[in-house]
JSON list of C-alpha atoms in Angstrom, two decimals:
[
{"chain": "A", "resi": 1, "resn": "UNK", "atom": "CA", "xyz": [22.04, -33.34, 41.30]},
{"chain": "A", "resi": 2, "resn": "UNK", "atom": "CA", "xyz": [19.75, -31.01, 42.42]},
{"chain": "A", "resi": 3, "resn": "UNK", "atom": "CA", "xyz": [21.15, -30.66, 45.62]},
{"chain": "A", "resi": 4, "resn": "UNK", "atom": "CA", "xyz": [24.65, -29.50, 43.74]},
{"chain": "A", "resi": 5, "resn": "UNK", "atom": "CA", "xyz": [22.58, -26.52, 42.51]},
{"chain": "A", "resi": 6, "resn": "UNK", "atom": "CA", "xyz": [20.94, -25.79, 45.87]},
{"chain": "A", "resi": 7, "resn": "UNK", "atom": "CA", "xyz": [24.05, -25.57, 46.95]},
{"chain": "A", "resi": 8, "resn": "UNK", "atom": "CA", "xyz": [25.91, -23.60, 44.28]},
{"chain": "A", "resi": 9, "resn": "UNK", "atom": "CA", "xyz": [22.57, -21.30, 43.12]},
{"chain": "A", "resi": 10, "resn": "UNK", "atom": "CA", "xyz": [24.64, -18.49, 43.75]},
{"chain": "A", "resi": 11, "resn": "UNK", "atom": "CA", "xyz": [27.44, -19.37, 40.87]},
{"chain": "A", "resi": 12, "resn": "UNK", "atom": "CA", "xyz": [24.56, -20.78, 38.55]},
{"chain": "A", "resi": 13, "resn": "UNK", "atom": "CA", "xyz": [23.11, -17.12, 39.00]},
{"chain": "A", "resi": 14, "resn": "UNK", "atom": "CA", "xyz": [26.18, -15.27, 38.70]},
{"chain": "A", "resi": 15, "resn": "UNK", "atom": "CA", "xyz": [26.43, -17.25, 35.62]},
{"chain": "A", "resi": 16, "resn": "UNK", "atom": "CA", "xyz": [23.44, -17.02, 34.02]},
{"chain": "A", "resi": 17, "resn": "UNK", "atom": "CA", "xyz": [23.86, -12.90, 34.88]},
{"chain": "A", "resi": 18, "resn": "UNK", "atom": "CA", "xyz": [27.26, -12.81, 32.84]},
{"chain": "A", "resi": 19, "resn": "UNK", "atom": "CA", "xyz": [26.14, -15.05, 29.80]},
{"chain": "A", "resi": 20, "resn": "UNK", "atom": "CA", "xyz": [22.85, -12.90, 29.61]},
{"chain": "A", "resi": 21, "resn": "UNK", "atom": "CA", "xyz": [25.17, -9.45, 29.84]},
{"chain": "A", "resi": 22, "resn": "UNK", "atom": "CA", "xyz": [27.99, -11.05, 26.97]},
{"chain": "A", "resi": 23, "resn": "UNK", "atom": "CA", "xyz": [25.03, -12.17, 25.21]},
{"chain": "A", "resi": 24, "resn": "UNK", "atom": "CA", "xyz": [23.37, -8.65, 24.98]},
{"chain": "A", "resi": 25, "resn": "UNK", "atom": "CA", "xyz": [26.98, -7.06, 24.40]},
{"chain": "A", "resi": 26, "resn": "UNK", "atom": "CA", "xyz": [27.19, -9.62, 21.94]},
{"chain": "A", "resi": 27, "resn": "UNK", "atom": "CA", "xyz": [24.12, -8.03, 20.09]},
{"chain": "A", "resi": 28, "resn": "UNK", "atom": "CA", "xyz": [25.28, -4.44, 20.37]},
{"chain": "A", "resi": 29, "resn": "UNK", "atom": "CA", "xyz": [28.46, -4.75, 18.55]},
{"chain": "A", "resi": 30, "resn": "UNK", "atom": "CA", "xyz": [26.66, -6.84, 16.39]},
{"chain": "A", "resi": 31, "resn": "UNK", "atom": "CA", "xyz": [24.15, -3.97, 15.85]},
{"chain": "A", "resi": 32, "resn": "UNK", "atom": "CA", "xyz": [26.64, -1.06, 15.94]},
{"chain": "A", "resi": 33, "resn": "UNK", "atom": "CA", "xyz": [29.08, -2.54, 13.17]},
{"chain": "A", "resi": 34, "resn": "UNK", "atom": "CA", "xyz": [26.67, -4.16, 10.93]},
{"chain": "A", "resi": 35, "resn": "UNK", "atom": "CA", "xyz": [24.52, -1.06, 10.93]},
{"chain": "A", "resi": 36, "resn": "UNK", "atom": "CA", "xyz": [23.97, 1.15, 7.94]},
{"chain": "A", "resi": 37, "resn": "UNK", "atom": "CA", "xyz": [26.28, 4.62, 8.17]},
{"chain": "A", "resi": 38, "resn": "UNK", "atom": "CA", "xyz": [23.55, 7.67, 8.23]},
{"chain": "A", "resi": 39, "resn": "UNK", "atom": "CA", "xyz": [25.06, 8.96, 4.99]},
{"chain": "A", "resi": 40, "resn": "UNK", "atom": "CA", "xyz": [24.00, 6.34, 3.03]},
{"chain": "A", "resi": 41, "resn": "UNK", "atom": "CA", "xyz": [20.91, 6.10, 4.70]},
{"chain": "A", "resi": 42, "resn": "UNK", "atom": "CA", "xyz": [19.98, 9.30, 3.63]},
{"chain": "A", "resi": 43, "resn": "UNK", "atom": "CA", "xyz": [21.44, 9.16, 0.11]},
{"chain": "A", "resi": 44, "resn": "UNK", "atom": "CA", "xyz": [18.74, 6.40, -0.18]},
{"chain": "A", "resi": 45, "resn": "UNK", "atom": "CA", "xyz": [15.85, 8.21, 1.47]},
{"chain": "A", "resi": 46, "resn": "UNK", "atom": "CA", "xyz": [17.05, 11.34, -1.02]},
{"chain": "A", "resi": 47, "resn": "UNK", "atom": "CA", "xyz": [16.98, 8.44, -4.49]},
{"chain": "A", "resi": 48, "resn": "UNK", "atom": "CA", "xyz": [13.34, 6.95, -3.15]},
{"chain": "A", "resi": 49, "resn": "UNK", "atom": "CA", "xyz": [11.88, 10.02, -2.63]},
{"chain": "A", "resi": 50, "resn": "UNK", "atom": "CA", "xyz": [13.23, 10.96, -6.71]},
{"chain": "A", "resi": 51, "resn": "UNK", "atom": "CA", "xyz": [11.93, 7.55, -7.44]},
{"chain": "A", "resi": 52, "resn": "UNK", "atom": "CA", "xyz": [8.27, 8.45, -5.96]},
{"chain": "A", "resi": 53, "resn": "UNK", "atom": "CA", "xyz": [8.57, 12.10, -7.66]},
{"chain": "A", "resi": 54, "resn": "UNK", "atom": "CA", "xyz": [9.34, 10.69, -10.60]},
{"chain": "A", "resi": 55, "resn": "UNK", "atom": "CA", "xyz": [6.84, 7.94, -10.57]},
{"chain": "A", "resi": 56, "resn": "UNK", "atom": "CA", "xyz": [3.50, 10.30, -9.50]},
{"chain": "A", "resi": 57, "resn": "UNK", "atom": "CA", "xyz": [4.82, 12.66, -12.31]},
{"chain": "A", "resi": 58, "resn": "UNK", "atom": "CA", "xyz": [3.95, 10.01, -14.83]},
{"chain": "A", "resi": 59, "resn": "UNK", "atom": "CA", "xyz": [1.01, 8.65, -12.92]},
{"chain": "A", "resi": 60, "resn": "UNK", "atom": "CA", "xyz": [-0.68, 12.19, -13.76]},
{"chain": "A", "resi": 61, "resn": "UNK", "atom": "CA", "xyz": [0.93, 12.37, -17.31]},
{"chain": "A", "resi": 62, "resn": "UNK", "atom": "CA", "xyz": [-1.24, 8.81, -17.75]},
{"chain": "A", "resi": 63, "resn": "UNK", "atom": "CA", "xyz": [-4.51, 10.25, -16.08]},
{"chain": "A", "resi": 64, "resn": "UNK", "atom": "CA", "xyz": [-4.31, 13.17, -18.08]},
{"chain": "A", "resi": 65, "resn": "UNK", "atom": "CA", "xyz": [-3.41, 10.99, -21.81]},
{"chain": "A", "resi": 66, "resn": "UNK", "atom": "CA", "xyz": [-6.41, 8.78, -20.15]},
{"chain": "A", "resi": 67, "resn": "UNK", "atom": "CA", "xyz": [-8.99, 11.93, -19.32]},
{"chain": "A", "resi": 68, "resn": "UNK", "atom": "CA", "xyz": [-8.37, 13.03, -22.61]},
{"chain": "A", "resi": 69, "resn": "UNK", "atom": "CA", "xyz": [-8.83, 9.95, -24.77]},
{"chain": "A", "resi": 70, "resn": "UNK", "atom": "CA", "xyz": [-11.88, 8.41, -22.95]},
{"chain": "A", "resi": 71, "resn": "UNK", "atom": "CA", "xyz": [-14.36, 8.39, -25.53]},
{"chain": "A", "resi": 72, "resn": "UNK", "atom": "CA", "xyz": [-12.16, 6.70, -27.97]},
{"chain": "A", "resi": 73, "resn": "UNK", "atom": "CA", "xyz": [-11.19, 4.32, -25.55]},
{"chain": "A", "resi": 74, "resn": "UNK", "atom": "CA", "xyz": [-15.08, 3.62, -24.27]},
{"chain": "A", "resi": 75, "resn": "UNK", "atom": "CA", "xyz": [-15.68, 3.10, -28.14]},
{"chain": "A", "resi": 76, "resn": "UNK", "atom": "CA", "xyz": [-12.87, 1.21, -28.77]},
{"chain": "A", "resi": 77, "resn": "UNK", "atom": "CA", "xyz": [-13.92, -1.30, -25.44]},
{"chain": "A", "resi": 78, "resn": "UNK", "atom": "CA", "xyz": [-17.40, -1.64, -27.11]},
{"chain": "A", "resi": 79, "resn": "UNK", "atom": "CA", "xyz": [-16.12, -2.64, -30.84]},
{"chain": "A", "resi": 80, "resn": "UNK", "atom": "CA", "xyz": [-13.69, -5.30, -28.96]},
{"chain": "A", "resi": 81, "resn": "UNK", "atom": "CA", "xyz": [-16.42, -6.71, -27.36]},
{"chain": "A", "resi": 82, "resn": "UNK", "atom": "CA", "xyz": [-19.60, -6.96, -29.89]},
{"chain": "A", "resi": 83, "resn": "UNK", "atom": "CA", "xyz": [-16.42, -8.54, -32.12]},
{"chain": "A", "resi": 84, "resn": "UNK", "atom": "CA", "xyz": [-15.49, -11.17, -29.61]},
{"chain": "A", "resi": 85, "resn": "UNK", "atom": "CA", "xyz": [-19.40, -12.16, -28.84]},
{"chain": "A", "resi": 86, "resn": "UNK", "atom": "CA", "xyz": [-20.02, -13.21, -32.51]},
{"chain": "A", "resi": 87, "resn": "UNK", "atom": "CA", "xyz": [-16.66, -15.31, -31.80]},
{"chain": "A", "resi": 88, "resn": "UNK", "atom": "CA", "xyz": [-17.98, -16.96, -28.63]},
{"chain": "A", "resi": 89, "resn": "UNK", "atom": "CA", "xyz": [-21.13, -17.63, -30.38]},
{"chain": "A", "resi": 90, "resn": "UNK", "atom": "CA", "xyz": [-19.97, -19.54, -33.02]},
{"chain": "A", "resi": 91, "resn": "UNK", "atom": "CA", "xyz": [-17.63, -21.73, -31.47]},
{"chain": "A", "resi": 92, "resn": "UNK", "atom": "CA", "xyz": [-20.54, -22.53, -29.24]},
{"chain": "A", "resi": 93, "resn": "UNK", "atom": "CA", "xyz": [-22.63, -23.99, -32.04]},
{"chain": "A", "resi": 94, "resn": "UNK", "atom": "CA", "xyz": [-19.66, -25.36, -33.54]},
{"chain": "A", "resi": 95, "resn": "UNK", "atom": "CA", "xyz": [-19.05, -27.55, -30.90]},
{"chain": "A", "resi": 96, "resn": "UNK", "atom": "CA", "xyz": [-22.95, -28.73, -30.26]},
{"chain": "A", "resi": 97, "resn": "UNK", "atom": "CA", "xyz": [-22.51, -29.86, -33.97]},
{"chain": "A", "resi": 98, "resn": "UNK", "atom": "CA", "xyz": [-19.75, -31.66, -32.96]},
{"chain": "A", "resi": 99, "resn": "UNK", "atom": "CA", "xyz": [-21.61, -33.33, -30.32]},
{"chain": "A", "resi": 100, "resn": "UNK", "atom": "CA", "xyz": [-24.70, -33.98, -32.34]},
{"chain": "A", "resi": 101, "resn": "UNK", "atom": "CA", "xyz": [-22.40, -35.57, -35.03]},
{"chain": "A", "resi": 102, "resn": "UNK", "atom": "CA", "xyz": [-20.60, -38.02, -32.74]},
{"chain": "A", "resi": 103, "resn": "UNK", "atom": "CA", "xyz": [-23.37, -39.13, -31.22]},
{"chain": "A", "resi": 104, "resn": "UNK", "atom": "CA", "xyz": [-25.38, -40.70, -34.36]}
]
């Protein structure tokens, strides 16, 4: 067998040269007709660039509600949590009664 190819290398080469030239012709046409027309392209650049606009407009409107309400919210933070300690607590010794009492 391999003295049929050292024989023929020429045709295996002109060979491998055409499927390697189809194959990347192949790809082109692929390319060129499954590829996205510049119009829309840039209709979509145009709506994501609205999109961000639109989205760092409210980002400031939110750090400027935020700026302005920060004590309230600081106080409000502290209130939640001094409320949810006294929880925590008490369902702590709740449950080391339950222990005590199952263990007797």
């Amino acid at each position: 067998m391999f003295r049929y190819i050292r024989e023929h290398w020429l045709v295996y080469l002109i060979g491998l040269v055409v499927a390697v030239a189809l194959g990347l012709g192949a790809a082109y046409v692929v390319g060129v007709v499954g590829s996205t027309p510049s119009s829309v392209r840039e209709e979509r650049i145009e709506s994501e660039e609205e999109r961000e606009d639109q989205m760092n407009s409210i980002d400031e409107d939110l750090n400027a509600l935020s700026s302005d309400g920060s004590d309230a919210t600081a106080d409000d933070a502290a209130t939640t949590d001094a409320g949810t300690d006294g929880i925590a607590d008490g369902s702590a010794d709740a449950a080391s009664d339950a222990d005590t009492s199952t263990s007797e």
